[in-house]
Tab-separated table of C-alpha atoms and ligand atoms in Angstrom:
chain	number	residue	atom	x	y	z
J	1	MET	CA	99.034	-53.055	-35.624
J	2	THR	CA	100.173	-56.642	-35.107
J	3	ASN	CA	103.792	-55.569	-35.479
J	4	SER	CA	104.434	-58.799	-37.369
J	5	THR	CA	105.918	-56.988	-40.368
J	6	ILE	CA	107.938	-54.289	-38.704
J	7	ARG	CA	110.687	-53.004	-41.002
J	8	TYR	CA	112.248	-50.268	-38.898
J	9	ALA	CA	112.647	-49.672	-35.187
J	10	ILE	CA	113.891	-46.303	-33.945
J	11	VAL	CA	115.489	-46.005	-30.521
J	12	ARG	CA	117.488	-43.336	-28.734
J	13	PRO	CA	120.182	-44.227	-26.196
J	14	LEU	CA	119.809	-43.438	-22.539
J	15	PRO	CA	121.294	-39.969	-21.883
J	16	ALA	CA	123.943	-39.350	-19.206
J	17	THR	CA	121.388	-37.029	-17.557
J	18	PHE	CA	118.774	-39.798	-17.205
J	19	THR	CA	118.595	-39.505	-13.414
J	20	SER	CA	116.968	-36.079	-13.976
J	21	ALA	CA	114.120	-37.557	-16.038
J	22	ILE	CA	110.600	-36.427	-15.107
J	23	SER	CA	108.735	-38.589	-12.638
J	24	GLN	CA	105.073	-38.358	-11.649
J	25	HIS	CA	105.893	-39.951	-8.317
J	26	PRO	CA	109.546	-39.527	-7.364
J	27	PRO	CA	110.926	-43.054	-6.938
J	28	GLY	CA	111.400	-44.482	-3.447
J	29	GLU	CA	114.841	-45.677	-4.463
J	30	PRO	CA	117.063	-43.547	-6.692
J	31	ILE	CA	117.768	-44.632	-10.241
J	32	ASP	CA	120.808	-46.888	-10.619
J	33	LEU	CA	122.254	-45.362	-13.793
J	34	GLY	CA	124.481	-48.350	-14.610
J	35	LYS	CA	121.518	-50.695	-14.327
J	36	ALA	CA	119.377	-48.323	-16.417
J	37	TYR	CA	121.994	-48.362	-19.211
J	38	ALA	CA	122.103	-52.172	-19.113
J	39	GLN	CA	118.300	-52.445	-19.235
J	40	HIS	CA	117.999	-50.047	-22.154
J	41	LYS	CA	120.849	-51.797	-24.002
J	42	ASN	CA	119.149	-55.160	-23.505
J	43	TYR	CA	115.899	-53.707	-24.908
J	44	THR	CA	117.770	-52.372	-27.931
J	45	GLU	CA	119.523	-55.693	-28.548
J	46	ILE	CA	116.241	-57.610	-28.447
J	47	LEU	CA	114.743	-55.211	-30.987
J	48	ARG	CA	117.842	-55.705	-33.158
J	49	VAL	CA	117.148	-59.447	-33.257
J	50	HIS	CA	113.547	-59.010	-34.362
J	51	VAL	CA	113.569	-55.974	-36.682
J	52	PRO	CA	115.464	-55.813	-40.002
J	53	ARG	CA	116.568	-52.185	-39.503
J	54	LEU	CA	117.268	-50.784	-36.111
J	55	ILE	CA	118.115	-47.072	-36.150
J	56	SER	CA	119.641	-45.541	-33.063
J	57	LEU	CA	119.386	-41.750	-32.941
J	58	PRO	CA	122.312	-39.776	-31.525
J	59	VAL	CA	122.236	-39.578	-27.750
J	60	ASP	CA	120.697	-36.339	-26.450
J	61	ASP	CA	122.091	-35.437	-23.026
J	62	ASP	CA	120.212	-32.110	-23.064
J	63	HIS	CA	116.959	-34.005	-22.673
J	64	PRO	CA	116.934	-36.469	-19.749
J	65	ASP	CA	113.766	-38.210	-21.081
J	66	SER	CA	114.950	-38.476	-24.684
J	67	CYS	CA	115.227	-42.297	-24.601
J	68	PHE	CA	111.393	-42.305	-24.417
J	69	VAL	CA	111.287	-41.786	-28.148
J	70	GLU	CA	107.696	-43.011	-28.563
J	71	ASP	CA	106.468	-39.627	-27.352
J	72	THR	CA	107.972	-37.820	-30.365
J	73	ALA	CA	106.027	-39.480	-33.191
J	74	PHE	CA	103.534	-42.154	-34.116
J	75	VAL	CA	102.969	-44.147	-37.257
J	76	CYS	CA	99.657	-45.213	-38.805
J	77	GLY	CA	100.095	-47.086	-42.091
J	78	ASN	CA	102.143	-44.799	-44.339
J	79	ASP	CA	101.510	-41.715	-42.212
J	80	VAL	CA	103.951	-40.418	-39.621
J	81	LEU	CA	102.807	-37.783	-37.181
J	82	ILE	CA	105.503	-35.752	-35.476
J	83	THR	CA	104.149	-34.690	-32.103
J	84	ARG	CA	104.471	-31.579	-29.947
J	85	ILE	CA	105.308	-33.159	-26.609
J	86	GLY	CA	103.119	-31.958	-23.754
J	87	THR	CA	105.977	-31.055	-21.431
J	88	PRO	CA	107.729	-27.936	-22.821
J	89	SER	CA	111.169	-29.054	-21.590
J	90	ARG	CA	110.856	-32.220	-23.728
J	91	ARG	CA	109.453	-30.590	-26.860
J	92	ASP	CA	112.660	-30.338	-28.880
J	93	GLU	CA	113.142	-34.119	-28.665
J	94	SER	CA	110.955	-34.359	-31.786
J	95	LEU	CA	113.369	-32.427	-34.025
J	96	ALA	CA	115.863	-35.264	-34.533
J	97	VAL	CA	113.002	-37.665	-35.162
J	98	TYR	CA	111.561	-35.387	-37.837
J	99	GLN	CA	114.970	-35.195	-39.565
J	100	LEU	CA	115.278	-38.979	-39.406
J	101	MET	CA	111.793	-39.478	-40.855
J	102	LEU	CA	112.768	-37.304	-43.820
J	103	LYS	CA	115.714	-39.670	-44.439
J	104	ILE	CA	113.504	-42.740	-44.094
J	105	LYS	CA	111.101	-41.173	-46.606
J	106	ALA	CA	113.908	-41.336	-49.147
J	107	GLU	CA	113.736	-45.133	-48.696
J	108	ILE	CA	109.931	-45.326	-48.370
J	109	PRO	CA	108.617	-42.665	-50.803
J	110	ASP	CA	104.990	-43.426	-49.849
J	111	LEU	CA	105.629	-42.207	-46.317
J	112	ARG	CA	103.692	-39.014	-45.492
J	113	ILE	CA	105.026	-36.866	-42.677
J	114	HIS	CA	102.729	-34.547	-40.732
J	115	ASN	CA	103.487	-32.087	-37.935
J	116	LEU	CA	101.240	-30.885	-35.147
J	117	ARG	CA	101.036	-27.127	-34.774
J	118	GLU	CA	100.775	-24.924	-31.720
J	119	PRO	CA	98.670	-24.954	-29.510
J	120	ALA	CA	98.375	-28.726	-29.979
J	121	THR	CA	100.305	-30.908	-27.555
J	122	LEU	CA	100.463	-34.668	-27.763
J	123	ASP	CA	102.705	-37.430	-26.365
J	124	GLY	CA	102.989	-40.600	-28.442
J	125	GLY	CA	102.291	-42.597	-25.284
J	126	ASP	CA	98.710	-41.372	-25.605
J	127	VAL	CA	98.230	-42.947	-29.034
J	128	LEU	CA	97.100	-46.512	-29.672
J	129	VAL	CA	96.698	-47.549	-33.310
J	130	ILE	CA	94.604	-50.642	-33.859
J	131	ASN	CA	92.915	-51.744	-37.085
J	132	LYS	CA	93.731	-48.353	-38.687
J	133	LYS	CA	91.775	-46.565	-35.937
J	134	ILE	CA	93.724	-44.036	-33.890
J	135	PHE	CA	92.761	-43.885	-30.223
J	136	VAL	CA	94.052	-40.740	-28.576
J	137	GLY	CA	94.194	-40.318	-24.838
J	138	LYS	CA	93.201	-36.850	-23.684
J	139	SER	CA	95.539	-36.461	-20.751
J	140	SER	CA	97.695	-34.000	-18.854
J	141	ARG	CA	100.035	-34.181	-21.904
J	142	THR	CA	97.617	-34.388	-24.863
J	143	ASN	CA	95.059	-31.659	-25.467
J	144	THR	CA	91.887	-31.020	-27.452
J	145	ALA	CA	93.742	-28.955	-30.089
J	146	ALA	CA	95.881	-32.009	-30.906
J	147	ILE	CA	92.818	-34.198	-31.256
J	148	GLU	CA	91.189	-31.604	-33.559
J	149	GLN	CA	94.308	-31.462	-35.761
J	150	LEU	CA	94.495	-35.263	-35.869
J	151	ASN	CA	90.855	-35.344	-36.941
J	152	SER	CA	91.636	-33.228	-39.985
J	153	ILE	CA	94.770	-35.242	-40.878
J	154	PHE	CA	93.072	-38.633	-40.353
J	155	PRO	CA	89.349	-37.985	-41.042
J	156	GLY	CA	87.062	-40.625	-39.534
J	157	GLN	CA	89.935	-42.555	-37.938
J	158	VAL	CA	90.412	-40.743	-34.618
J	159	LYS	CA	88.617	-41.474	-31.366
J	160	GLU	CA	89.283	-39.561	-28.165
J	161	ILE	CA	89.627	-41.547	-24.939
J	162	PRO	CA	89.817	-39.556	-21.697
J	163	VAL	CA	92.773	-40.874	-19.667
J	164	LYS	CA	91.411	-41.710	-16.233
J	165	SER	CA	94.385	-43.560	-14.811
J	166	GLY	CA	98.118	-43.423	-15.427
J	167	LEU	CA	100.258	-40.850	-17.202
J	168	HIS	CA	99.317	-41.848	-20.756
J	169	LEU	CA	96.646	-43.925	-22.475
J	170	LYS	CA	99.154	-46.750	-22.912
J	171	SER	CA	100.373	-46.597	-19.294
J	172	THR	CA	97.612	-49.032	-18.342
J	173	LEU	CA	96.654	-50.767	-21.583
J	174	SER	CA	98.242	-51.898	-24.829
J	175	CYS	CA	97.659	-54.010	-27.879
J	176	LEU	CA	98.944	-57.570	-28.187
J	177	ASP	CA	97.541	-57.874	-31.699
J	178	ASP	CA	94.596	-56.554	-33.698
J	179	GLN	CA	92.221	-58.761	-31.693
J	180	THR	CA	93.587	-58.453	-28.168
J	181	LEU	CA	93.986	-55.649	-25.651
J	182	ILE	CA	95.968	-56.116	-22.463
J	183	VAL	CA	94.641	-53.955	-19.636
J	184	TRP	CA	95.357	-53.310	-15.984
J	185	ASP	CA	92.645	-54.921	-13.849
J	186	ASN	CA	91.365	-51.615	-12.521
J	187	LYS	CA	87.985	-49.935	-12.981
J	188	ALA	CA	89.290	-46.773	-14.683
J	189	ALA	CA	91.660	-48.665	-16.999
J	190	ILE	CA	88.986	-51.205	-17.951
J	191	SER	CA	86.534	-48.429	-18.826
J	192	MET	CA	89.122	-46.934	-21.211
J	193	ALA	CA	89.656	-50.356	-22.799
J	194	GLU	CA	85.914	-50.879	-23.125
J	195	ALA	CA	85.561	-47.540	-24.905
J	196	ILE	CA	88.142	-48.763	-27.446
J	197	ILE	CA	86.401	-52.118	-27.869
J	198	ASN	CA	83.001	-50.453	-28.346
J	199	ALA	CA	84.400	-48.101	-30.980
J	200	LEU	CA	85.721	-51.096	-32.929
J	201	SER	CA	82.705	-53.345	-32.447
J	202	ASN	CA	81.356	-52.726	-35.977
J	203	THR	CA	84.603	-53.831	-37.603
J	204	SER	CA	86.279	-56.328	-35.300
J	205	ALA	CA	85.837	-58.336	-32.124
J	206	ILE	CA	88.480	-57.451	-29.574
J	207	GLY	CA	89.226	-59.585	-26.529
J	208	LEU	CA	90.297	-58.071	-23.226
J	209	VAL	CA	92.983	-59.701	-21.088
J	210	LYS	CA	93.320	-58.256	-17.573
J	211	VAL	CA	96.567	-58.253	-15.624
J	212	PRO	CA	96.879	-57.292	-11.930
J	213	ASP	CA	99.882	-54.938	-12.334
J	214	SER	CA	99.509	-51.591	-14.117
J	215	VAL	CA	103.108	-51.625	-15.378
J	216	ALA	CA	102.634	-55.087	-16.879
J	217	ALA	CA	99.701	-53.897	-19.017
J	218	ASN	CA	102.127	-52.205	-21.397
J	219	VAL	CA	103.529	-54.945	-23.656
J	220	LEU	CA	105.450	-54.748	-26.913
J	221	ARG	CA	104.779	-57.250	-29.685
J	222	ILE	CA	107.162	-57.738	-32.577
J	223	GLY	CA	106.592	-60.732	-34.818
J	224	ARG	CA	106.364	-63.839	-32.600
J	225	CYS	CA	108.059	-62.042	-29.696
J	226	LEU	CA	106.019	-60.541	-26.859
J	227	MET	CA	108.092	-58.339	-24.575
J	228	VAL	CA	106.637	-58.051	-21.081
J	229	GLN	CA	107.847	-56.356	-17.922
J	230	LYS	CA	109.907	-58.666	-15.726
J	231	GLY	CA	109.176	-58.689	-11.983
J	232	TYR	CA	105.388	-59.031	-11.993
J	233	PRO	CA	104.882	-62.806	-11.635
J	234	LYS	CA	101.072	-62.862	-11.514
J	235	SER	CA	100.781	-60.763	-14.655
J	236	GLU	CA	103.584	-62.732	-16.317
J	237	LYS	CA	101.759	-66.026	-15.745
J	238	ILE	CA	98.617	-64.634	-17.466
J	239	LEU	CA	100.689	-63.348	-20.382
J	240	GLN	CA	102.665	-66.605	-20.573
J	241	ASP	CA	99.416	-68.593	-20.934
J	242	LEU	CA	98.240	-66.164	-23.604
J	243	CYS	CA	101.528	-66.568	-25.481
J	244	ALA	CA	101.207	-70.356	-25.312
J	245	ALA	CA	97.689	-70.140	-26.781
J	246	LYS	CA	98.865	-67.852	-29.591
J	247	SER	CA	102.231	-69.562	-30.251
J	248	LEU	CA	104.158	-66.470	-29.203
J	249	GLU	CA	107.452	-66.300	-27.402
J	250	LEU	CA	107.302	-64.462	-24.061
J	251	THR	CA	110.343	-62.286	-23.403
J	252	PRO	CA	110.454	-60.843	-19.868
J	253	MET	CA	112.332	-57.538	-19.855
J	254	PRO	CA	113.920	-56.052	-16.744
J	255	MET	CA	113.062	-52.328	-16.955
J	256	SER	CA	112.880	-51.366	-13.260
J	257	GLU	CA	115.061	-48.242	-13.586
J	258	LEU	CA	113.043	-46.851	-16.506
J	259	VAL	CA	109.772	-47.604	-14.718
J	260	LYS	CA	110.961	-45.323	-11.884
J	261	VAL	CA	110.432	-42.365	-14.243
J	262	ASP	CA	107.226	-43.724	-15.801
J	263	GLY	CA	108.919	-45.428	-18.749
J	264	ALA	CA	107.171	-48.433	-20.267
J	265	LEU	CA	108.070	-50.956	-22.987
J	266	THR	CA	106.360	-49.236	-25.902
J	267	CYS	CA	107.826	-45.859	-24.988
J	268	CYS	CA	111.425	-46.728	-25.880
J	269	SER	CA	110.855	-47.250	-29.609
J	270	ILE	CA	108.984	-46.122	-32.721
J	271	LEU	CA	108.104	-48.949	-35.096
J	272	ILE	CA	107.488	-48.644	-38.844
J	273	SER	CA	105.851	-51.467	-40.838
T	1	CIR	C1	107.824	-38.274	-18.895
T	1	CIR	O1	107.257	-38.008	-17.827
T	1	CIR	O2	107.584	-37.632	-19.905
T	1	CIR	C2	108.813	-39.417	-18.900
T	1	CIR	N1	109.495	-39.467	-17.662
T	1	CIR	C3	108.143	-40.736	-19.175
T	1	CIR	C4	107.583	-40.815	-20.540
T	1	CIR	C5	107.054	-42.169	-20.847
T	1	CIR	N2	106.543	-42.200	-22.160
T	1	CIR	C6	105.728	-43.144	-22.603
T	1	CIR	O3	105.341	-44.031	-21.882
T	1	CIR	N3	105.327	-43.053	-23.852
């Protein structure tokens, strides 16, 4: 998805309980909640500039990770898949997103909404859609049952990628456009990216751009804007040069407080074309 024709962006505000969000590696320094609010607000405002309709779900203080809305659903063309999040304590985050999708369907009648069923578990961070192919990371959050159900909903479109580094598939790689993957310069991450490139080799040629910082490999493209993580100068220089070559505008985003609990740029929104 090039994200050049995004019509809707869905976000969910940072909850007051955010300092209790799940972390794979408890942060060295505690989360600065005020800074986290400012960073998330900045992210939301940038989306507002670039997307015709920004929808902010009601804040959900019962779920400290609820701002990571990407994990609740993914979109492929006119299909929306509501996930069953891998961590049981997060699972109910999807309910509000399902209700919202029903409302959006009233505006986009072609939208088809699907739900995963038990025992499937899947986090949206494990899903990369590129050229109508759905790459699904099999991870500690996303299981075989989810991949089987996706295969019957999207026949011929799904390819499983074992996640060998990072929390999710998109923790260490992401899509700049339909021809370009950004990947962390690390053996395990590169092998995941190569599996994606090989699966697409019959239909499209995909270039691989390596960056030295894992966090910086998750970028968010909307129209001419490329959001990248601020604070990783070597990776930023590589992405800046890429933007110059593709006439894109690089937008460095300070997200340090969200990164402390494994948040990335893609994980704070759901985009609908
Ligand atoms: C979690 O562990 O579930 C959250 N603290 C982070 C989720 C990040 N989600 C994403 O990148 N899609």
